[in-house]
XYZ file of N, CA and C in Angstrom:
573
model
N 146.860 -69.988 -14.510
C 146.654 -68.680 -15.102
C 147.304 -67.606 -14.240
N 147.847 -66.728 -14.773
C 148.566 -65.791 -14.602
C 147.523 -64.506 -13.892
N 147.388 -63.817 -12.489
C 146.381 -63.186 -12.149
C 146.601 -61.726 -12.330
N 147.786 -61.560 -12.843
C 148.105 -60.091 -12.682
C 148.548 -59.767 -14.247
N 148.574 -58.928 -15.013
C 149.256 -57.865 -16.025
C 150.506 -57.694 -15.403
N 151.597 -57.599 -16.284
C 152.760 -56.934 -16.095
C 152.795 -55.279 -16.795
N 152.826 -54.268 -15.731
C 152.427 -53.208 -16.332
C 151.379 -52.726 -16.278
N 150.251 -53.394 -15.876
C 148.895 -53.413 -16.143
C 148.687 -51.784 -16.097
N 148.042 -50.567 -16.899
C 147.358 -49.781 -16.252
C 145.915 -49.427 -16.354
N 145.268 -49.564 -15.610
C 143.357 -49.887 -15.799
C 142.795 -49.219 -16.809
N 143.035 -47.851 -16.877
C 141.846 -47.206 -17.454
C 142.677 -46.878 -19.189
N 144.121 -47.032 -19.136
C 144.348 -47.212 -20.825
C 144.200 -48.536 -21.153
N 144.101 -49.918 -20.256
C 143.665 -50.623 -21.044
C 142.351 -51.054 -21.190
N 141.689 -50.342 -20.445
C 139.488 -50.164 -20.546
C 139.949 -49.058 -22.118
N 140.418 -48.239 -21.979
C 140.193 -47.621 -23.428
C 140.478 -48.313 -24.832
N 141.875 -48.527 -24.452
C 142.065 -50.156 -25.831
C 141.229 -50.687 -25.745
N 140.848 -51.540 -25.043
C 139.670 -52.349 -24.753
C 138.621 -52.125 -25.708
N 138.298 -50.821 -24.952
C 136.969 -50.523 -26.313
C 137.035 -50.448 -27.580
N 138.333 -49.894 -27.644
C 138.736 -49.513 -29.633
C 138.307 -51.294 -30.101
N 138.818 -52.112 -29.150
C 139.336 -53.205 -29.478
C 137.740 -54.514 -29.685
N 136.978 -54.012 -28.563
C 135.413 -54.942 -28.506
C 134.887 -54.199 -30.283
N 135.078 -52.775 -30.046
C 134.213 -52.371 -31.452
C 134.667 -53.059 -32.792
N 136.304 -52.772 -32.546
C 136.809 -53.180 -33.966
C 136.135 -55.187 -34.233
N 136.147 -55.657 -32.906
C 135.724 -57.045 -33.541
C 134.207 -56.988 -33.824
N 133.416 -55.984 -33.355
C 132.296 -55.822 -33.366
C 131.928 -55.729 -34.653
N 132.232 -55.106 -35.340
C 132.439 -53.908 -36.671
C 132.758 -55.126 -37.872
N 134.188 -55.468 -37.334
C 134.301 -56.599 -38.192
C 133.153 -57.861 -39.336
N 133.107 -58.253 -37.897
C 131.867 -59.728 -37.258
C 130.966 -59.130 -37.613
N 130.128 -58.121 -37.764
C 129.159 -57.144 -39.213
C 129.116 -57.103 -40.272
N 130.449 -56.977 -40.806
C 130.507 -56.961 -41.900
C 130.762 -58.117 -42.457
N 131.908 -59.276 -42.007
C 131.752 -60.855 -42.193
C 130.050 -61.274 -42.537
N 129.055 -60.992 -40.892
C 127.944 -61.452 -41.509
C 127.237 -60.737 -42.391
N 127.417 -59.873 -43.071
C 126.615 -59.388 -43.792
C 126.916 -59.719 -45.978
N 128.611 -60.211 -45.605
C 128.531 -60.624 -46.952
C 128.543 -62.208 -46.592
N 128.575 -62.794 -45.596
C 128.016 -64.149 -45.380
C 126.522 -64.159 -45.852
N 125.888 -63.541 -45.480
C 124.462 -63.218 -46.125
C 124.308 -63.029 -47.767
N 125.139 -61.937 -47.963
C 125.540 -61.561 -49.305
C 125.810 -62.527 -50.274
N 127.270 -62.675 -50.451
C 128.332 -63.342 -51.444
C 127.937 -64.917 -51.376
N 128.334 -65.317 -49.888
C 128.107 -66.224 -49.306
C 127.302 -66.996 -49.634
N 126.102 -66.693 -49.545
C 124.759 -67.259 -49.502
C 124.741 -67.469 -51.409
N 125.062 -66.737 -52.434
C 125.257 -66.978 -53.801
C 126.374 -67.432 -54.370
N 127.566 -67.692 -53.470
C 128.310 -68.227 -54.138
C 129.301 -69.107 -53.097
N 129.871 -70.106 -53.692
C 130.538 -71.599 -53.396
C 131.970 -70.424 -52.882
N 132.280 -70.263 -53.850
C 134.196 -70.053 -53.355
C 133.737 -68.258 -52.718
N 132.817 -67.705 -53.000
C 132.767 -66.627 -51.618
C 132.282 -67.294 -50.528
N 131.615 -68.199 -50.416
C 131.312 -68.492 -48.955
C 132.460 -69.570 -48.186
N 133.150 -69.780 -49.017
C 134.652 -70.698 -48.927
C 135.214 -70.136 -48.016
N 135.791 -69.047 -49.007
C 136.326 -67.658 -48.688
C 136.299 -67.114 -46.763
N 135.075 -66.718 -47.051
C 134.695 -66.284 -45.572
C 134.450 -67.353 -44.711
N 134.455 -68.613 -44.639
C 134.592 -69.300 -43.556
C 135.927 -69.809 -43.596
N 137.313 -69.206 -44.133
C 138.464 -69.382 -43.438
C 139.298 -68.296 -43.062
N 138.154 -67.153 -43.685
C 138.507 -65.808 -42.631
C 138.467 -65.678 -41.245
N 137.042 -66.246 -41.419
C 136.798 -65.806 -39.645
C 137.254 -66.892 -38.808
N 137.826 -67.586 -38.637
C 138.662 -68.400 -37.574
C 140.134 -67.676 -37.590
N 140.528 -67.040 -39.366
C 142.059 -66.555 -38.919
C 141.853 -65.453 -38.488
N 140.520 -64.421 -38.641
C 140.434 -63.187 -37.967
C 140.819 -63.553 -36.154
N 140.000 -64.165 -36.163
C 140.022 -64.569 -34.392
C 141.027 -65.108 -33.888
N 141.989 -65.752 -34.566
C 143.681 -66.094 -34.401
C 144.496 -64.882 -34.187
N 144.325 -63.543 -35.468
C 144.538 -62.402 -35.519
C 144.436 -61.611 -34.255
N 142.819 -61.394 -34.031
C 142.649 -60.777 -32.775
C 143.153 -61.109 -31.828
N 143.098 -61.988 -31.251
C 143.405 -62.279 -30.075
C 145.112 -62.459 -29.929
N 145.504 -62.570 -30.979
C 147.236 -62.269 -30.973
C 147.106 -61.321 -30.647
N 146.997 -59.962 -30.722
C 147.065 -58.572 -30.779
C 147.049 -58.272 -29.615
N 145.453 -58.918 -29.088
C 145.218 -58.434 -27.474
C 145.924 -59.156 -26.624
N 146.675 -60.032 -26.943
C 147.244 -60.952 -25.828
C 149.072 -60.471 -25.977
N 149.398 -59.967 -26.865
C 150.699 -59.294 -27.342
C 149.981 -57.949 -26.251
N 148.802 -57.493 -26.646
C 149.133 -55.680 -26.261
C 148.609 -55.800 -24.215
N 148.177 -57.155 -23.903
C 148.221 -56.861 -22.675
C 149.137 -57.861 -21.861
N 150.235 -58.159 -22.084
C 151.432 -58.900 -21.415
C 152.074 -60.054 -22.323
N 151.242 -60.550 -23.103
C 152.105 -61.530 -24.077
C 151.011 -63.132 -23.683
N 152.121 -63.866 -23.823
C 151.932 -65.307 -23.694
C 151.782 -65.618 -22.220
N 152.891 -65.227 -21.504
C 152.954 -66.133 -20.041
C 151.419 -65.357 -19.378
N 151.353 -64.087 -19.512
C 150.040 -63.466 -18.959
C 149.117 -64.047 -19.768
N 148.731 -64.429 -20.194
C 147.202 -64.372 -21.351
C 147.488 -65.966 -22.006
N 147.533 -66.989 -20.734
C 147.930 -68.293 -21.617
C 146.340 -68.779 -22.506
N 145.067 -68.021 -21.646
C 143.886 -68.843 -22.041
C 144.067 -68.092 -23.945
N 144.265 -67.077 -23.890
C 144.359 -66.388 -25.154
C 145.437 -66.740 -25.933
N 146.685 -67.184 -25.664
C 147.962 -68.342 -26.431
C 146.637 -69.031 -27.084
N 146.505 -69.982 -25.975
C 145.916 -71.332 -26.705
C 144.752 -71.193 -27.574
N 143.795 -69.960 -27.363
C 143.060 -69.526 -28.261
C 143.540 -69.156 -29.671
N 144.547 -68.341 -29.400
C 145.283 -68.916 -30.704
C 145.494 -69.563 -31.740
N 146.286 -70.439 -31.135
C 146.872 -72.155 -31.531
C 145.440 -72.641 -32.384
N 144.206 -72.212 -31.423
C 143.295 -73.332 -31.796
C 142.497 -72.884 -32.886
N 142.452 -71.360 -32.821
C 141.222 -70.488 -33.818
C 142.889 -71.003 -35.325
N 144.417 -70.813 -35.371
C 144.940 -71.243 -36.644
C 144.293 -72.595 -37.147
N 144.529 -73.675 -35.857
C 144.316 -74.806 -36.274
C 143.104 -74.840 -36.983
N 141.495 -74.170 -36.842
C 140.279 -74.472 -36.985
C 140.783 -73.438 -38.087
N 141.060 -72.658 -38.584
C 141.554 -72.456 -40.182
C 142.012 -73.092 -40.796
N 142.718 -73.833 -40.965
C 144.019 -74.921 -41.289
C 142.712 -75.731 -41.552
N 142.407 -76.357 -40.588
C 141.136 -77.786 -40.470
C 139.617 -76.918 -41.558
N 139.579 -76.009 -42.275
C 138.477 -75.989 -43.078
C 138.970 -75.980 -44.380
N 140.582 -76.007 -44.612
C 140.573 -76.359 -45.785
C 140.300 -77.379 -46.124
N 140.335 -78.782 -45.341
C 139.751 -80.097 -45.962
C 138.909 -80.431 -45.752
N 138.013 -79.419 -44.767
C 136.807 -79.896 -44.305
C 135.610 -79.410 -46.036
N 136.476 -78.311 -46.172
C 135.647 -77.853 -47.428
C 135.600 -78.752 -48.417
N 136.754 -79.807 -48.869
C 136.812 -81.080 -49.658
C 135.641 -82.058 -49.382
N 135.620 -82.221 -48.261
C 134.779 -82.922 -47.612
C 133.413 -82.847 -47.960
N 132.828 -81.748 -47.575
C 131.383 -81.301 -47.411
C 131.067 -80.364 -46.482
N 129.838 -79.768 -46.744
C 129.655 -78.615 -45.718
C 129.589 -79.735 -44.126
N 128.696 -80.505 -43.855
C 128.714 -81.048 -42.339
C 130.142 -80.947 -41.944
N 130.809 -81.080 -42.078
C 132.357 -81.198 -42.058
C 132.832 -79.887 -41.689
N 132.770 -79.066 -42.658
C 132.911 -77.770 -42.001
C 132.170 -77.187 -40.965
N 131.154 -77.388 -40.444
C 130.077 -77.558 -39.392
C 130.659 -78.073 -38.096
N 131.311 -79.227 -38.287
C 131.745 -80.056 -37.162
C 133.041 -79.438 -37.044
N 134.118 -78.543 -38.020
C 134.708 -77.562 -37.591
C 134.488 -76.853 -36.550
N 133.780 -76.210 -37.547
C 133.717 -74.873 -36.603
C 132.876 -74.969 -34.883
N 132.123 -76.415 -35.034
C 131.674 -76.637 -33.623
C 132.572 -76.771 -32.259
N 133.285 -77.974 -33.021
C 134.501 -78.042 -32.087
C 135.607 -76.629 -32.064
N 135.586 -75.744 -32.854
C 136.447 -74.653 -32.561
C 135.546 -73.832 -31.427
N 134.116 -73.518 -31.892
C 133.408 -72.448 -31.022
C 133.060 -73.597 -29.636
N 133.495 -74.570 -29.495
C 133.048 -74.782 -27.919
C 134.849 -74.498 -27.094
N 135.839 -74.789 -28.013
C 137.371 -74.545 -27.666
C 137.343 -73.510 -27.499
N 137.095 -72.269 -28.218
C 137.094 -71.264 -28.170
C 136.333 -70.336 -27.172
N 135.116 -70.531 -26.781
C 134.319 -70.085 -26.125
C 134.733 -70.413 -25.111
N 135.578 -71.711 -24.549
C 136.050 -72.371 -22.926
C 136.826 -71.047 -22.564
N 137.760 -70.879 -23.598
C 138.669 -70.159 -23.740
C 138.979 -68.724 -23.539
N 137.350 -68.170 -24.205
C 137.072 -66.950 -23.872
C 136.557 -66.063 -22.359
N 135.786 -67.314 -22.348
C 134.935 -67.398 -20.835
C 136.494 -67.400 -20.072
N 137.358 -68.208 -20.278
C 138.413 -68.242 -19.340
C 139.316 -66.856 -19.019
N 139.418 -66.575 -20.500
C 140.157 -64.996 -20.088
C 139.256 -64.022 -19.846
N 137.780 -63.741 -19.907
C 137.262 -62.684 -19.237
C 137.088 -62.970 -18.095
N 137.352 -64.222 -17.287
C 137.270 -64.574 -15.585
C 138.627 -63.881 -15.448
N 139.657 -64.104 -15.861
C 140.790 -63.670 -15.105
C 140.984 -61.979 -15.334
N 140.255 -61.370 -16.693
C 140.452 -60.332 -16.490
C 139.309 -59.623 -15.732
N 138.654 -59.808 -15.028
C 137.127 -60.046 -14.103
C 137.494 -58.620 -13.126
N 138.609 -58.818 -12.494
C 139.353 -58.151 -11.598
C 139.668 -56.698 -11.741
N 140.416 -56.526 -12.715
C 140.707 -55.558 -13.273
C 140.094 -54.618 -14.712
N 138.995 -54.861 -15.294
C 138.152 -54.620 -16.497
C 136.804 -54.573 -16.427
N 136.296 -54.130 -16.501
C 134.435 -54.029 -16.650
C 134.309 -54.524 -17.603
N 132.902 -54.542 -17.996
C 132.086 -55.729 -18.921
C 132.760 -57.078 -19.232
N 133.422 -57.110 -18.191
C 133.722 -58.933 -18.414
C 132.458 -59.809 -18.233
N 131.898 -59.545 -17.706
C 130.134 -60.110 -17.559
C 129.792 -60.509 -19.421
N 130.061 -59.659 -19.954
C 129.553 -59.473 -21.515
C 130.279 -61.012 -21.819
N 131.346 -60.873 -21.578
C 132.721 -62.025 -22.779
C 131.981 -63.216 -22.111
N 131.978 -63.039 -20.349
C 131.581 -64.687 -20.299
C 130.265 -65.047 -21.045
N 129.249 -64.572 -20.821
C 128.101 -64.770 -21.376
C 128.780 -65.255 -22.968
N 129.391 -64.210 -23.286
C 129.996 -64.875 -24.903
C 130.556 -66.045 -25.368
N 131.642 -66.298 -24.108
C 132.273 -67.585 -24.289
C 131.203 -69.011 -23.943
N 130.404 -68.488 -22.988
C 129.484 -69.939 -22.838
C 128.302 -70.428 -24.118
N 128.280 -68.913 -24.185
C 126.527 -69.248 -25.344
C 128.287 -69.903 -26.604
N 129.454 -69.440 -26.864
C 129.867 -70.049 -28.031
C 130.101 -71.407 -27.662
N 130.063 -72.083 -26.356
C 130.677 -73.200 -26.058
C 129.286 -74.063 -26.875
N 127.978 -73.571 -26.138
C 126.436 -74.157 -26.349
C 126.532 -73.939 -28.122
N 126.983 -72.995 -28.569
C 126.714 -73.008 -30.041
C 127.443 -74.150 -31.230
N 128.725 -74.005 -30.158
C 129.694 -75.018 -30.885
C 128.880 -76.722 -30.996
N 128.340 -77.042 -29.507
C 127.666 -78.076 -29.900
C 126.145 -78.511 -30.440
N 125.726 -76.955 -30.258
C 124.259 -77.239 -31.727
C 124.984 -77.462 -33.134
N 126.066 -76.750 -33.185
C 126.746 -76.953 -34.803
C 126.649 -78.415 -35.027
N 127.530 -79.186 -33.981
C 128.130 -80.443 -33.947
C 126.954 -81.321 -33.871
N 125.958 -81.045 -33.044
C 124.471 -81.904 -33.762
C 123.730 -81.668 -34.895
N 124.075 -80.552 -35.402
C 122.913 -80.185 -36.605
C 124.391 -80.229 -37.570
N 125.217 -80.937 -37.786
C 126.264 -81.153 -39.169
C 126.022 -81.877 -40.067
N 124.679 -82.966 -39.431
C 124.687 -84.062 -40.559
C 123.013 -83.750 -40.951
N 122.698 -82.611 -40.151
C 121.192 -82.737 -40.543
C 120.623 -81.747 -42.010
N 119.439 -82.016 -42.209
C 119.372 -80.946 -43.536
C 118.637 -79.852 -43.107
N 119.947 -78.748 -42.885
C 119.040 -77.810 -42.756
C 119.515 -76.647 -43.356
N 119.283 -74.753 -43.075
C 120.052 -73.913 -43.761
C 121.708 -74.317 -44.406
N 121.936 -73.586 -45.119
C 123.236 -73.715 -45.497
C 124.098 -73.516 -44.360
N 124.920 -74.146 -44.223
C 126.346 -73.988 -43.013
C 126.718 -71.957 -43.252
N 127.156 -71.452 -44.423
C 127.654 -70.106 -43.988
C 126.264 -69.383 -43.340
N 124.387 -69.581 -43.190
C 123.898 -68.997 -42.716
C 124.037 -69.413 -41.686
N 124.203 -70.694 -40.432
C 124.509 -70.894 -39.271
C 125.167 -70.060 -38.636
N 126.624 -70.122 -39.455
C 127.503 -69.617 -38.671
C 127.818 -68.175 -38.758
N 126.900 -67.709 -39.852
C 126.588 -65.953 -39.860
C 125.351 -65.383 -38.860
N 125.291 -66.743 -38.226
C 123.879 -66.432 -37.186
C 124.900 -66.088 -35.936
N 125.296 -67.094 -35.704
C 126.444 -67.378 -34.823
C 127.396 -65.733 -34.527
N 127.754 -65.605 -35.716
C 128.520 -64.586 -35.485
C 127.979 -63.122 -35.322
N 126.737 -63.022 -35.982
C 125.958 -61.598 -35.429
C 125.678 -61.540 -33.936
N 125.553 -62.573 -33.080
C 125.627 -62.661 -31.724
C 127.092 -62.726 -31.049
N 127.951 -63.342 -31.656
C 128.874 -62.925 -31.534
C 129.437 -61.316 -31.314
N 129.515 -60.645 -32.317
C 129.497 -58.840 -32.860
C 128.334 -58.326 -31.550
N 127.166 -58.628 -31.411
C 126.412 -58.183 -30.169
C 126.961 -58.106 -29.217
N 127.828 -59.345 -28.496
C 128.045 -59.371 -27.390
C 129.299 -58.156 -27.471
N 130.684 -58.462 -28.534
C 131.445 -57.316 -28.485
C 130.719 -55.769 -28.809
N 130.251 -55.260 -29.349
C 129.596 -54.243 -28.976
C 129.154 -53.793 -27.684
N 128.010 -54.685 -27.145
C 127.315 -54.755 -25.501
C 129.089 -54.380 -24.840
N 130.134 -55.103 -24.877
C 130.776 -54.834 -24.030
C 131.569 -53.419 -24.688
N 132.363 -53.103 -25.529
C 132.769 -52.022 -26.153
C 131.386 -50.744 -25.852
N 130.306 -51.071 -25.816
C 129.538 -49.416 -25.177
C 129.799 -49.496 -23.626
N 129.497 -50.439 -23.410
C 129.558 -50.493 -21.456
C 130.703 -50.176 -21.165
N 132.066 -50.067 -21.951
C 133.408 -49.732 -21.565
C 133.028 -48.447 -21.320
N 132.579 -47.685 -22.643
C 132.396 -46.777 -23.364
C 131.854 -46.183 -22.159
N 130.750 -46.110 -22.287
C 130.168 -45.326 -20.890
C 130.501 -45.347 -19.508
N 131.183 -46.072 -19.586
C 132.259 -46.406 -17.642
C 132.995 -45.525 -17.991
N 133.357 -45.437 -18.886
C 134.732 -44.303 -18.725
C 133.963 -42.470 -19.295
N 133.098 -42.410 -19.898
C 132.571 -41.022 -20.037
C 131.767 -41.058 -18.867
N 131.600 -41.652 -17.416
C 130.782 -41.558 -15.892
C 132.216 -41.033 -15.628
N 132.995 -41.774 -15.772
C 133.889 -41.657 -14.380
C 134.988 -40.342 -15.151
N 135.104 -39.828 -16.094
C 135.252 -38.565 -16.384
C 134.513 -37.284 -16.001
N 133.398 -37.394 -16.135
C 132.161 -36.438 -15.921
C 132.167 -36.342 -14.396
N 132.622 -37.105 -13.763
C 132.115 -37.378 -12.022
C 133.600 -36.763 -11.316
């Protein structure tokens, strides 16, 4: 891993930063809330939204890994990437399949993903506040990925309420970190 930004400058990218925790925050709200919604009443809306949110998170993290050095800086976020397309790609047949299937998706994506996350808020640890927030994020998704992966074959809620559980803690943690930006930088203005 790459320890430095090319370019890096701290406090415009704590401000992106924040635009950037809220907007997934905001998002991951509204996902769970018509996961709750649509979701929960209908087959091809809840289809729907579980091959959003793996390409949202392909999306995002392109963005942030383009807007803070690219690829060679931000390899844990490349491969996050690669893996949140692939775990899109992998629910179109998982949906053929059956919901456990899509379950065991998205498990194995949120423990890949979460390694992943945890990995780039260690390296950005240095230079960024509320990285404390992401790891906590990336581990509880690693632990979530494999309750998915044990509870796929069992009978329980529907798979889109799992993983709309999943993701309102998700949206928590980006928030928690998008205010804590938030207020680091209206202290250290005021001071």
């Amino acid at each position: 891993m790459v320890e430095h930004y090319p370019g890096f400058n701290a406090a415009g990218n704590e401000q992106w930063l924040t635009r950037y925790y809220f907007s997934r925050a905001v998002f991951s709200l509204i996902w769970v809330a018509l996961a709750f919604s649509v979701g929960r009443q209908s087959t091809a809306g809840a289809a729907i939204l579980l091959i959003v949110y793996p390409a949202w998170d392909a999306l995002a993290n392109f963005v942030d890994l383009s807007r803070n050095g690219g690829t060679a800086a931000n390899r844990t976020q490349a491969i996050n990437v690669a893996m949140s397309a692939i775990a899109t790609l992998a629910v179109f047949p998982a949906l053929k399949t059956g919901m456990h299937a899509v379950l065991t998706v998205f498990g194995i994506w949120a423990i890949l993903s979460g390694a992943l996350q945890l990995g780039t808020a260690v390296r950005r640890w240095k230079h960024v506040s509320a990285q404390w927030v992401m790891i906590l994020s990336g581990a509880q998704s690693a632990l979530a990925g494999l309750f998915f992966i044990a509870q796929s074959h069992a009978s329980t809620p529907p798979v889109i309420v799992k993983i709309a559980g999943y993701a309102a803690i998700g949206a928590l943690y980006f928030l928690i970190s998008a205010i804590w930006l938030q207020v680091r930088r209206m202290r250290r203005s005021t001071s």
